[in-house]
Short mmCIF file of C-alpha atoms in Angstrom, two decimals:
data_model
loop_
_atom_site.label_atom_id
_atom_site.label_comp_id
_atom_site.label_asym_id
_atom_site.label_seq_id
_atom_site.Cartn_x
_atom_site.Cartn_y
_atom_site.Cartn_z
CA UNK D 121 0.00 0.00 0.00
CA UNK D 122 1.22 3.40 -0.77
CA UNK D 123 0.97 5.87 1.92
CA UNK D 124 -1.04 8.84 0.47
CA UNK D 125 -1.76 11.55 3.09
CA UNK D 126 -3.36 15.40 3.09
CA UNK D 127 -3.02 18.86 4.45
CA UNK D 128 -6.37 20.48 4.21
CA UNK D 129 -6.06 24.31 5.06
CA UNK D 130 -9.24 26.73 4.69
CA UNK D 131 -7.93 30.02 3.14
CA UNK D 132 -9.41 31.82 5.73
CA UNK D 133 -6.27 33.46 7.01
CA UNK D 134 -2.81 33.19 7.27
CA UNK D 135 -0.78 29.47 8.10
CA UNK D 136 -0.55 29.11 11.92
CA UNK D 137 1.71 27.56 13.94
CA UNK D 138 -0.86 24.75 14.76
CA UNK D 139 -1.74 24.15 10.74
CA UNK D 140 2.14 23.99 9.90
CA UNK D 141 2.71 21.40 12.48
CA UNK D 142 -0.12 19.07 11.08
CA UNK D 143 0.91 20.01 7.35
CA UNK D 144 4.84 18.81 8.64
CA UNK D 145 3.58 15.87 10.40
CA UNK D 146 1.71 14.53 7.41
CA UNK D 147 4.83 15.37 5.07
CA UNK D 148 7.20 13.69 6.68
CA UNK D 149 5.37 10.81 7.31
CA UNK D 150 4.83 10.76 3.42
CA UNK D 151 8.36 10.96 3.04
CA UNK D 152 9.51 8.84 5.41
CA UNK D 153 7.65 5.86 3.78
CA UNK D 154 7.91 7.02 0.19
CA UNK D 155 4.65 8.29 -0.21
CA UNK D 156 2.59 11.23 -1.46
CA UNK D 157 1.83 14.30 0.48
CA UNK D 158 -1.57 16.14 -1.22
CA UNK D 159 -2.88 19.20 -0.82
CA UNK D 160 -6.71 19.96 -0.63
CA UNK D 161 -8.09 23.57 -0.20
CA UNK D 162 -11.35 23.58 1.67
CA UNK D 163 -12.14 26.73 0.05
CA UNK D 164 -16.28 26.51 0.72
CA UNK D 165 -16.85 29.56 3.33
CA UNK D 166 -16.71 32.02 0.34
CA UNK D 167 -17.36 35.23 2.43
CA UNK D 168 -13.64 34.48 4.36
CA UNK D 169 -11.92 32.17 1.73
CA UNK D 170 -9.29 34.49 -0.31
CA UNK D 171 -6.77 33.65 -3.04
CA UNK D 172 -4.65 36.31 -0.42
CA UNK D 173 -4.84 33.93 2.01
CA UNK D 174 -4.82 30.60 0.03
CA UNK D 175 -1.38 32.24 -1.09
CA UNK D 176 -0.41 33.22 2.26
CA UNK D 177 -0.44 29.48 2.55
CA UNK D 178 1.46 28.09 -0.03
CA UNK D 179 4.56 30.71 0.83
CA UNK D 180 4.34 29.47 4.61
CA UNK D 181 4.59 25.78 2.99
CA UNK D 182 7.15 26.60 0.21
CA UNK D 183 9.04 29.02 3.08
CA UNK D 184 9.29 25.76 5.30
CA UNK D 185 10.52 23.48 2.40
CA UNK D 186 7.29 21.34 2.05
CA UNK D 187 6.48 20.41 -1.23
CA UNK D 188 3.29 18.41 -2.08
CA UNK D 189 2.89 15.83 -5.06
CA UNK D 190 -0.09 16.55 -7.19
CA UNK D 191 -1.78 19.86 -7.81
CA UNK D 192 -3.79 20.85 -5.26
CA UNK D 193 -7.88 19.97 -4.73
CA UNK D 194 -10.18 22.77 -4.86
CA UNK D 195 -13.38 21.75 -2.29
CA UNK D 196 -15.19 24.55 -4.07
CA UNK D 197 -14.84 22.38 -7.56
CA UNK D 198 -16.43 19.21 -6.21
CA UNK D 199 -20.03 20.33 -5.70
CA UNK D 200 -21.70 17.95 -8.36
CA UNK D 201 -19.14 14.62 -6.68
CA UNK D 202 -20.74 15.91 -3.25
CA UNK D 203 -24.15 15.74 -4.48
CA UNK D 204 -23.92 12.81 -6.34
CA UNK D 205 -22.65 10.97 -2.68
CA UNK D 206 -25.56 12.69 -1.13
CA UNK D 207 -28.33 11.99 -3.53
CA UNK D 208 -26.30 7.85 -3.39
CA UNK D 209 -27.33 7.65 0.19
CA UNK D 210 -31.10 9.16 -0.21
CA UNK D 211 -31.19 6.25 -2.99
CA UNK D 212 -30.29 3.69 -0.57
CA UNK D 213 -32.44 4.87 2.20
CA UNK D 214 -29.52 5.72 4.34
CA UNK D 215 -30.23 9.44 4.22
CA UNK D 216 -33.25 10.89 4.48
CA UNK D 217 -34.97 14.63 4.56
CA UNK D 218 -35.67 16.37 7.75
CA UNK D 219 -38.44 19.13 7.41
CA UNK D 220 -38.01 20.71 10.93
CA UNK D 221 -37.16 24.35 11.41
CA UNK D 222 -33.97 25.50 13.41
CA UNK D 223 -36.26 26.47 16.31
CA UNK D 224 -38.46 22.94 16.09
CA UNK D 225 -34.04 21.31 16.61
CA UNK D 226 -33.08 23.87 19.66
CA UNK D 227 -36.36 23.02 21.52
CA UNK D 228 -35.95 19.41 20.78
CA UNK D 229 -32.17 19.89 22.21
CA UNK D 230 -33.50 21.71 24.97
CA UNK D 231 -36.03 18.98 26.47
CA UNK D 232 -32.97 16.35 26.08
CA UNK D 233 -30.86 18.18 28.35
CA UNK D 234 -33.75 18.90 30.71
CA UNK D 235 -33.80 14.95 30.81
CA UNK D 236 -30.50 14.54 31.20
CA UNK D 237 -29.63 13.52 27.77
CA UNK D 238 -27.58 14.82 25.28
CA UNK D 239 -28.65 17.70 23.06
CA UNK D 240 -29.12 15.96 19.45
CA UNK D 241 -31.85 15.89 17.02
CA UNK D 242 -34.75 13.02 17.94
CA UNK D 243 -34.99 11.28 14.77
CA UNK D 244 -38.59 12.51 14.46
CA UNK D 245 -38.40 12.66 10.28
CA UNK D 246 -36.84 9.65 10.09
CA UNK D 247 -39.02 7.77 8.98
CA UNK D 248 -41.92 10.04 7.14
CA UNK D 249 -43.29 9.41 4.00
CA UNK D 250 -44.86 12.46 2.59
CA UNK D 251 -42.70 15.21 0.66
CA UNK D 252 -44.29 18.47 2.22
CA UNK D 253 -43.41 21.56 -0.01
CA UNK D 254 -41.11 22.97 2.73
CA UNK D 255 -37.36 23.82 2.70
CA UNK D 256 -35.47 20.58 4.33
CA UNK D 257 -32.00 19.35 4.91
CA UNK D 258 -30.72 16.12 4.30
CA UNK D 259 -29.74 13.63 7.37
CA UNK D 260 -27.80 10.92 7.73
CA UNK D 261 -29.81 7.72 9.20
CA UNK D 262 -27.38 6.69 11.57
CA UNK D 263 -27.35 3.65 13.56
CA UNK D 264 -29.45 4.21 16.88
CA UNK D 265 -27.74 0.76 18.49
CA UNK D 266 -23.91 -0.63 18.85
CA UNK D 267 -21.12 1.51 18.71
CA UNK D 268 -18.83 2.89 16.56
CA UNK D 269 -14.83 2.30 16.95
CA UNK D 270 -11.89 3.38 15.19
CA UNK D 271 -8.37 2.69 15.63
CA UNK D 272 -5.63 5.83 16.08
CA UNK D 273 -2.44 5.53 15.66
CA UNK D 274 -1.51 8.24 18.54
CA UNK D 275 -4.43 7.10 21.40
CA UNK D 276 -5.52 3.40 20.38
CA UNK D 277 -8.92 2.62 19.90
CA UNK D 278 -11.53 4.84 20.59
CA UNK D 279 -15.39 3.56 20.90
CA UNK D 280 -17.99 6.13 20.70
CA UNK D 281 -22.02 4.68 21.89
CA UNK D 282 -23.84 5.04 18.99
CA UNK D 283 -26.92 6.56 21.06
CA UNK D 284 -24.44 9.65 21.95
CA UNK D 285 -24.71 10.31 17.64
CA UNK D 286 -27.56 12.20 16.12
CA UNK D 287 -28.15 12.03 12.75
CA UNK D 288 -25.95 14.64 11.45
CA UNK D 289 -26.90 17.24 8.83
CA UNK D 290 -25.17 16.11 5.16
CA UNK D 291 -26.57 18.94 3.15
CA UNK D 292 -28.14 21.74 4.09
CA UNK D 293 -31.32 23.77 3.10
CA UNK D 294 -29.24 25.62 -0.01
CA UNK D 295 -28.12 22.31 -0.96
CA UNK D 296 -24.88 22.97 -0.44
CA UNK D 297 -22.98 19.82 1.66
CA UNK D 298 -21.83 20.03 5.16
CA UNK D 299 -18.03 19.32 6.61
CA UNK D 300 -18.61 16.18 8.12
CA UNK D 301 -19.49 14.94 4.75
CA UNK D 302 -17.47 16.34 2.04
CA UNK D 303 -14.27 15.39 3.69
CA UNK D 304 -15.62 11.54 3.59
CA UNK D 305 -16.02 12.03 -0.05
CA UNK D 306 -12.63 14.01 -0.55
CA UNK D 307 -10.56 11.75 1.35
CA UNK D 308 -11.96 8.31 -0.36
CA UNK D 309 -11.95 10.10 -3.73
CA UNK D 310 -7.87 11.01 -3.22
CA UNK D 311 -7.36 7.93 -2.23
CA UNK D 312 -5.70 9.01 1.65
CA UNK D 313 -4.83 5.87 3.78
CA UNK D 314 -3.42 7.92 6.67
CA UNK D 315 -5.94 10.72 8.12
CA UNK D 316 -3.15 12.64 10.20
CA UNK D 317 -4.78 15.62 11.88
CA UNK D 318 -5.05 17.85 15.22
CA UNK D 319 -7.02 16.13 17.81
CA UNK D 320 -9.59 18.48 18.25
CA UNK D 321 -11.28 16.38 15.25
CA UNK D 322 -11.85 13.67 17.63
CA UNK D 323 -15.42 14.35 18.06
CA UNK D 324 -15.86 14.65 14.55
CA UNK D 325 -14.33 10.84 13.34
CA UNK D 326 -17.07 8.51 14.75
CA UNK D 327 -19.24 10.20 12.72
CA UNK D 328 -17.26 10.37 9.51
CA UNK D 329 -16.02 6.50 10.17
CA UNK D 330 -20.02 5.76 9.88
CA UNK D 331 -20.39 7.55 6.12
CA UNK D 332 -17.01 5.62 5.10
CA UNK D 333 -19.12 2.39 6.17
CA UNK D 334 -22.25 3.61 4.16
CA UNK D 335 -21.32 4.90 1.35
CA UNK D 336 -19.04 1.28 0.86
CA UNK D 337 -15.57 2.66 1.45
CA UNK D 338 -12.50 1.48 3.28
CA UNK D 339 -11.92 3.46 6.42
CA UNK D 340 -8.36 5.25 6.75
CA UNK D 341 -6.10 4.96 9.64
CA UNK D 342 -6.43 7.77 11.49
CA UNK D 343 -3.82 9.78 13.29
CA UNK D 344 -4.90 12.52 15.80
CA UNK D 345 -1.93 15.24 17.09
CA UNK D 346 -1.77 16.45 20.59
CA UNK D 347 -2.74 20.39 20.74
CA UNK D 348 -0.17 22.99 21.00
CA UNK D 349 -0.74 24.51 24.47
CA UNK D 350 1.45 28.27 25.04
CA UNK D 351 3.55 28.06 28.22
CA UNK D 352 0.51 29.38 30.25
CA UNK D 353 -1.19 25.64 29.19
CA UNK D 354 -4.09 27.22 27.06
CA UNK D 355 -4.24 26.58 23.31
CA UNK D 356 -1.52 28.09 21.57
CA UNK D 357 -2.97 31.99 20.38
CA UNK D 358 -1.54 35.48 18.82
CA UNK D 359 -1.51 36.48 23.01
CA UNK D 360 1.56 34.30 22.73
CA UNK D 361 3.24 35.99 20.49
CA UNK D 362 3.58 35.52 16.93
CA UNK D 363 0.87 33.51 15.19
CA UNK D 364 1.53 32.69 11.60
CA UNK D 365 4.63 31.19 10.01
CA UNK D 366 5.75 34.04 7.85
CA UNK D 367 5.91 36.02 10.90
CA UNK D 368 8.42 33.60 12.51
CA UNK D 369 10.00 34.41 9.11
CA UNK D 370 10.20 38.27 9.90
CA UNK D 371 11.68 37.37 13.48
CA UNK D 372 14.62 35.83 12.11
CA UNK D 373 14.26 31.92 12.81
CA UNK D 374 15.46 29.64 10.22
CA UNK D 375 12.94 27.45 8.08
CA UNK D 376 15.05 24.02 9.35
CA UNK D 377 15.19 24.90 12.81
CA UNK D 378 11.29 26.08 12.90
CA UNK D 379 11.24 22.79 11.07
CA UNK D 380 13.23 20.68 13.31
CA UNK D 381 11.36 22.65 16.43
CA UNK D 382 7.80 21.33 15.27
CA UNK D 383 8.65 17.99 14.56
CA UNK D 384 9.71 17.77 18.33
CA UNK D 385 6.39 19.26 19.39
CA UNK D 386 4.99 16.08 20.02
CA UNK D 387 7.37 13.43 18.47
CA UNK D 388 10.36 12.26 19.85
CA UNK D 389 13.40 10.02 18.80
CA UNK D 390 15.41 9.48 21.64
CA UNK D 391 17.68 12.15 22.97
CA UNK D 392 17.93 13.79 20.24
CA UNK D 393 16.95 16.96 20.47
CA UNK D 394 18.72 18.81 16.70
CA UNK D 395 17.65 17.10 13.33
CA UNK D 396 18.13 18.22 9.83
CA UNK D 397 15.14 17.53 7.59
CA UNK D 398 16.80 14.44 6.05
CA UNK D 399 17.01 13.41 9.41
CA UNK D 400 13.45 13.70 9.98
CA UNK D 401 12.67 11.91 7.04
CA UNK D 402 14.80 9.26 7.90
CA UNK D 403 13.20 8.99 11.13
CA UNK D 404 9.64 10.28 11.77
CA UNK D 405 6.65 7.88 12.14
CA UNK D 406 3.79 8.59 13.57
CA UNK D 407 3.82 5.48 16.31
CA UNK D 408 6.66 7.93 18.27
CA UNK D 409 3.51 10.46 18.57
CA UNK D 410 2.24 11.13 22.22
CA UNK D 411 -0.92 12.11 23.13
CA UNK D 412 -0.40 14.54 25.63
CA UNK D 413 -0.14 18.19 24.62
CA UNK D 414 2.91 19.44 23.82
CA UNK D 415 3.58 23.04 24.76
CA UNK D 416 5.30 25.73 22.60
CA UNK D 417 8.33 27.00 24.50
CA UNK D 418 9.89 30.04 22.51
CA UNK D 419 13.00 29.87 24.84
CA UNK D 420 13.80 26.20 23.16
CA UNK D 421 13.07 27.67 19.41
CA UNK D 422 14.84 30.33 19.92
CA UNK D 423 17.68 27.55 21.15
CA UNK D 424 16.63 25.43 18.77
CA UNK D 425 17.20 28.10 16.23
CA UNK D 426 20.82 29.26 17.53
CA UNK D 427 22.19 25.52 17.10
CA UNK D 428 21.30 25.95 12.95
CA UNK D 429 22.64 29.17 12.41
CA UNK D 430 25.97 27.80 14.13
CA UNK D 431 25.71 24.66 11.65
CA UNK D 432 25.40 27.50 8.30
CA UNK D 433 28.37 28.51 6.69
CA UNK D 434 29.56 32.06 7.13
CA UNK D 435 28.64 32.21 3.26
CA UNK D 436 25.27 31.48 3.73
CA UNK D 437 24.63 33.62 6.89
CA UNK D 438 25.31 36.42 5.26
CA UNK D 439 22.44 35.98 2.70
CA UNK D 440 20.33 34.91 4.87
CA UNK D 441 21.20 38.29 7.37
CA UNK D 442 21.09 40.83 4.93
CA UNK D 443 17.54 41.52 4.62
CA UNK D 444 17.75 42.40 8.31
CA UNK D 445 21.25 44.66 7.62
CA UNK D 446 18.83 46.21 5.52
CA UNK D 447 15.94 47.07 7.89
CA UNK D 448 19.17 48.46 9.95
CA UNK D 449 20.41 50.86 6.87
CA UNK D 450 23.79 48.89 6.91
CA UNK D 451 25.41 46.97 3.85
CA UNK D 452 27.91 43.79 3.73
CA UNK D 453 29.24 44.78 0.24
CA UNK D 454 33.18 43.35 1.13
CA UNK D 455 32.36 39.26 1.64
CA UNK D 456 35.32 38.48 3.33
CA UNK D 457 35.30 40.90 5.88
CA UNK D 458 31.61 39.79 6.62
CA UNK D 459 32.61 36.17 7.26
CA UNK D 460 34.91 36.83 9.59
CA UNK D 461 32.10 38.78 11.96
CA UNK D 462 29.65 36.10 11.21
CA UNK D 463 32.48 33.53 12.31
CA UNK D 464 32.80 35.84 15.86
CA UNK D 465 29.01 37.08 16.35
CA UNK D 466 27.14 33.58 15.28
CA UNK D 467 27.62 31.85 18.79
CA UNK D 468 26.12 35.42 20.16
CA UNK D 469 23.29 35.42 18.42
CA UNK D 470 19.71 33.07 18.33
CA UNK D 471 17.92 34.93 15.40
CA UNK D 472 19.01 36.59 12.48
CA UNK D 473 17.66 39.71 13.58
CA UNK D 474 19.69 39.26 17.07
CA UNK D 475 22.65 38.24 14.60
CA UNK D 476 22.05 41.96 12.67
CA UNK D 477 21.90 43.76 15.91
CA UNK D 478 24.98 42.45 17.72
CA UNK D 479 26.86 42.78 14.56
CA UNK D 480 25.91 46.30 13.29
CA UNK D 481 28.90 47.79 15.00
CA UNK D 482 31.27 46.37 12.41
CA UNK D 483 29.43 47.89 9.51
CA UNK D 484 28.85 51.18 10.80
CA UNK D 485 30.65 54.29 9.86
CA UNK D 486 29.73 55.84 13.15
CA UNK D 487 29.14 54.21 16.42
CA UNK D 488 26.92 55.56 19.27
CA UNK D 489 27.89 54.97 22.77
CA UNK D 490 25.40 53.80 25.37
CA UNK D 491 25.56 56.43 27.85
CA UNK D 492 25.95 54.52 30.88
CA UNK D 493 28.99 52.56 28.99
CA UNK D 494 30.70 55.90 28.22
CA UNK D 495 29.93 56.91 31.94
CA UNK D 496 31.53 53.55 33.38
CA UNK D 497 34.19 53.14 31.05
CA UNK D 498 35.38 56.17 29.36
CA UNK D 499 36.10 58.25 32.22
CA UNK D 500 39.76 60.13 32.79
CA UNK D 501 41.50 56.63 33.40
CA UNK D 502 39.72 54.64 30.59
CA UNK D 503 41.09 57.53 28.20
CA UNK D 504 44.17 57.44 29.56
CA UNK D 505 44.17 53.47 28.39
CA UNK D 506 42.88 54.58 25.16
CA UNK D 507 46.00 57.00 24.36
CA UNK D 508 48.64 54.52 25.51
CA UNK D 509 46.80 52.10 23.31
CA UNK D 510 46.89 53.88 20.46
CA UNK D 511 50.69 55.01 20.78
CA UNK D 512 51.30 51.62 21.34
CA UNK D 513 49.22 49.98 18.37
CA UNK D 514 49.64 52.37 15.31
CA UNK D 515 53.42 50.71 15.35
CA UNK D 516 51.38 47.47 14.90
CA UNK D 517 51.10 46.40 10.77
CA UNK D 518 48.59 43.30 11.55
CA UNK D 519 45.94 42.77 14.27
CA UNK D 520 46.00 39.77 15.37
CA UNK D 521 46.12 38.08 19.06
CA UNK D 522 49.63 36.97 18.43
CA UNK D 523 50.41 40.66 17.74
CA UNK D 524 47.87 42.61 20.28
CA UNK D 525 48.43 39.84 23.16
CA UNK D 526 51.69 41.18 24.21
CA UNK D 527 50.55 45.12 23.59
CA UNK D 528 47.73 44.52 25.91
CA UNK D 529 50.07 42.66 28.72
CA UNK D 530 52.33 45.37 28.60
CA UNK D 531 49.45 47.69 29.73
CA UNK D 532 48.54 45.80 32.56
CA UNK D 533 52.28 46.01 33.78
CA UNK D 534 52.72 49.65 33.07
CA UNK D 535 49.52 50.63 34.77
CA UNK D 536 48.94 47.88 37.37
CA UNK D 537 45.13 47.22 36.18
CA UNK D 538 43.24 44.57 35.60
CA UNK D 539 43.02 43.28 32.15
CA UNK D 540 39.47 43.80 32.48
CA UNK D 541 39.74 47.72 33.00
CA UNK D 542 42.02 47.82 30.15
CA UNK D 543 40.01 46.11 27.84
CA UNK D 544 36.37 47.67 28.64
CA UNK D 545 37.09 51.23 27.80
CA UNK D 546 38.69 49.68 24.48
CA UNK D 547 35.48 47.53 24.07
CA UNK D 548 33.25 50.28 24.51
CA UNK D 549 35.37 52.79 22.35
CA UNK D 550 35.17 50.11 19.36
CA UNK D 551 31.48 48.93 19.75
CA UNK D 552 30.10 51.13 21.62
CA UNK D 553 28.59 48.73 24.71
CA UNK D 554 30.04 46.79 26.99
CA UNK D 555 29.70 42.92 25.77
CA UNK D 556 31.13 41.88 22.15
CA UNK D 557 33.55 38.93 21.09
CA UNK D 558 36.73 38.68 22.44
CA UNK D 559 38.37 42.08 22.42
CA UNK D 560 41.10 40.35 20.34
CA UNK D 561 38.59 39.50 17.56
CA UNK D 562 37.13 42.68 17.55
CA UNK D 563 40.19 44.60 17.13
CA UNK D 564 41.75 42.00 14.36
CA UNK D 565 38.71 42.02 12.23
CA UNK D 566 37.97 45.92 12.42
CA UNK D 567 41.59 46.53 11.64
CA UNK D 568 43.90 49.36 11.99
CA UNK D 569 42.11 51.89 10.46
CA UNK D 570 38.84 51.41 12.10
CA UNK D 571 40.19 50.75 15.28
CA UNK D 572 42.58 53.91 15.41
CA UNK D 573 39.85 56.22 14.17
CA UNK D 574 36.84 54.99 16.48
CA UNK D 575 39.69 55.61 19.49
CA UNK D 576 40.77 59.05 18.57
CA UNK D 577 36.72 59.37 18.13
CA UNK D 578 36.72 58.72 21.44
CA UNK D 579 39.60 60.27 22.32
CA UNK D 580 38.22 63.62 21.18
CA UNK D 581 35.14 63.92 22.91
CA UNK D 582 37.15 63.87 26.21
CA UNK D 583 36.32 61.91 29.48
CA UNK D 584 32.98 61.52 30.82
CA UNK D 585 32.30 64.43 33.71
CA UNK D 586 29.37 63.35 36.08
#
């Protein structure tokens, strides 16, 4: 058998974090055993469905790396195959037309609950004859004995009473079909073994498990994810934080590590806590799927994230950081010198936008010191470092540590400080805050002309007077 699973997004906004996991479970699980991945649009709600959004979508997908094997299914094409199903089961006598008003169903739900039963339609038109001239919708005649089970993959069997199941609406008054039903027909007629979806469908697969049965079809497996709690334990929301993939785009993760983060949410293999998407394909199955939910911790993304940029090349970091150099009004024009500050700021950084900001000192023609810095550091005796420095280092034709090392010890014997209190007012004079990479680093990559005119910068605006 040929595993042949589905994504099914409604292009009624943008793809959320919850959406991308399900889409990534599915695909890998595809992949993993050689099968297809599909992609149906359940495009029906045409006063929120958008080609916008539908796009929105596909770039969250395509951002991600997911690709999908045949072109995608358009719910809003399939009305006559819906009908056809429908009218198949009114043919049979396993569907039937209900006459009763909206009002006529709440009271009927009412009086069940005042008895203690669940709210659900009585069955009351089950059974007539007559073809009153009155709008109707069509029901399902579902089985008012027994139960209904189904095996998942993630929780085991799950048996639902059959008494707790009304007989649920299949098309409504328009004609047009409902959910429940259309996704039957979609998923038999796209031939989808594995139904791999969030579990919040639960209630929903009884249901659909009994129109598999009679409209003659084999059931699919079914698969149902945990939810995706935020760290406050309530269903992952924009009060969060961000809420749709491209947004984690604009943050600066990377589409592997968001990648590699979702997979974990959920699935585990081992100890193993970084994967590459090869990886993933290699290992993912859906049996190593809890049920419990998972909950989205931005710290570990943001981790997550840190350990892939330190796995890029200097060469690619630099693409991938520009856009955000951008947003900042700086440029990386000379490659070389950019690699060697992505090969010093990488292990500093867990986005590319945190990657931009610590590094924006290097491409600046002018640095601004943070005030309290200058007030610390760049008083009359961090100046007074500065100016022996710079005596000291213009005889200096490379910057390197094996050069500046013995500079730097010289000035710790000459003034009896503390390498730190040499090194700070330097730091501060060069970057313009107090943390960077190794003072060595920063000095070597700058070089002599940047470093010599950012101290006499300093060096001209005098000490700081409190």
């Amino acid at each position: 058998m040929t595993v042949r699973v589905r994504f099914a997004p409604s292009p009624t906004g943008a793809l959320h974090i919850g959406g991308a996991r399900t889409a990534l479970f599915n695909w890998l699980f595809a992949r993993h055993h050689k099968g297809q991945f599909l992609l149906r649009i359940e495009d029906t709600d045409r006063e929120r469905s958008t080609k916008e959004h539908e796009q929105s979508i596909l770039d969250g997908m395509k951002w991600l790396g997911m690709d999908w094997d045949e072109n995608p299914i358009y719910q809003s094409e399939r009305t006559d195959l819906y009908k056809e199903h429908v009218q198949k089961l009114l043919d049979e006598g396993k569907a039937y037309k209900c006459y009763c008003t909206p009002e006529e169903v709440d009271e009927m739900r009412k009086k069940a609950m005042a008895e203690g039963g669940k709210p659900k339609y009585d069955g009351r038109c089950r059974e007539r004859t007559d073809q009153p001239n009155l709008p109707y919708t069509i029901r399902f005649k579902a089985p008012l004995e027994g139960s209904t089970s189904f095996d998942d993959i993630c929780r085991g069997t799950i048996t639902t009473p059959n008494d707790q199941l009304d007989d649920l609406i299949i098309a409504r008054s328009d004609g047009t079909p409902t959910y429940n039903f259309v996704v039957v027909v979609d998923d038999v007629t796209m031939k989808i073994t594995h139904v791999v979806r969030g579990d919040d469908h639960i209630n929903n697969t009884p249901r659909q498990v009994l129109l598999y049965q009679a409209l003659g079809y084999d059931v699919p497996k079914f698969a149902h994810l945990p939810m995706i709690f935020g760290p406050d334990k309530k269903k992952l929301s924009k009060r969060h934080g961000a809420a749709s993939v491209m947004e984690y785009k604009d943050m600066g993760y990377l589409p592997g590590a968001l990648v590699n983060y979702l997979a974990r949410l959920g699935w585990a293999s081992g100890d193993q806590e970084i994967f590459t998407t090869q990886e993933l394909f290699e290992k993912f199955d859906l049996d190593a799927v809890g049920n419990s939910p998972s909950v989205f911790d931005f710290e570990k993304l943001a981790w997550v994230n840190s350990q892939h940029m330190m796995k890029c090349s200097n060469e690619d970091l630099i693409g991938m950081v520009e856009p955000f150099m951008s947003k900042l009004g700086l440029r990386m024009d000379d490659r070389a010198y950019a690699a060697q500050v992505m090969e010093v700021e990488k292990p500093r950084a867990t986005t590319l936008t945190e990657l931009a900001d610590v590094s924006a000192f290097f491409f600046k023609d002018e640095i601004t010191i943070d005030e309290k810095a200058r007030e610390k550091w760049l008083g009359d005796e961090g100046l007074g470092v500065i100016k022996s420095l710079c005596t000291k280092l213009d005889t200096l034709d490379t910057f390197n540590e094996e050069t500046l090392a013995p500079i730097f010890s010289s000035l710790v014997e000459e003034t009896g400080l503390k390498m730190k209190k040499i090194a700070q007012p330097v730091r501060v004079a060069l970057t313009g805050n107090t943390a960077s990479p190794g003072i060595f680093d920063v000095l070597g990559i700058l070089g002599k002309g940047r470093v010599l005119a950012r101290l006499d910068e300093a060096i001209s605006k005098g000490p700081f007077n409190v």
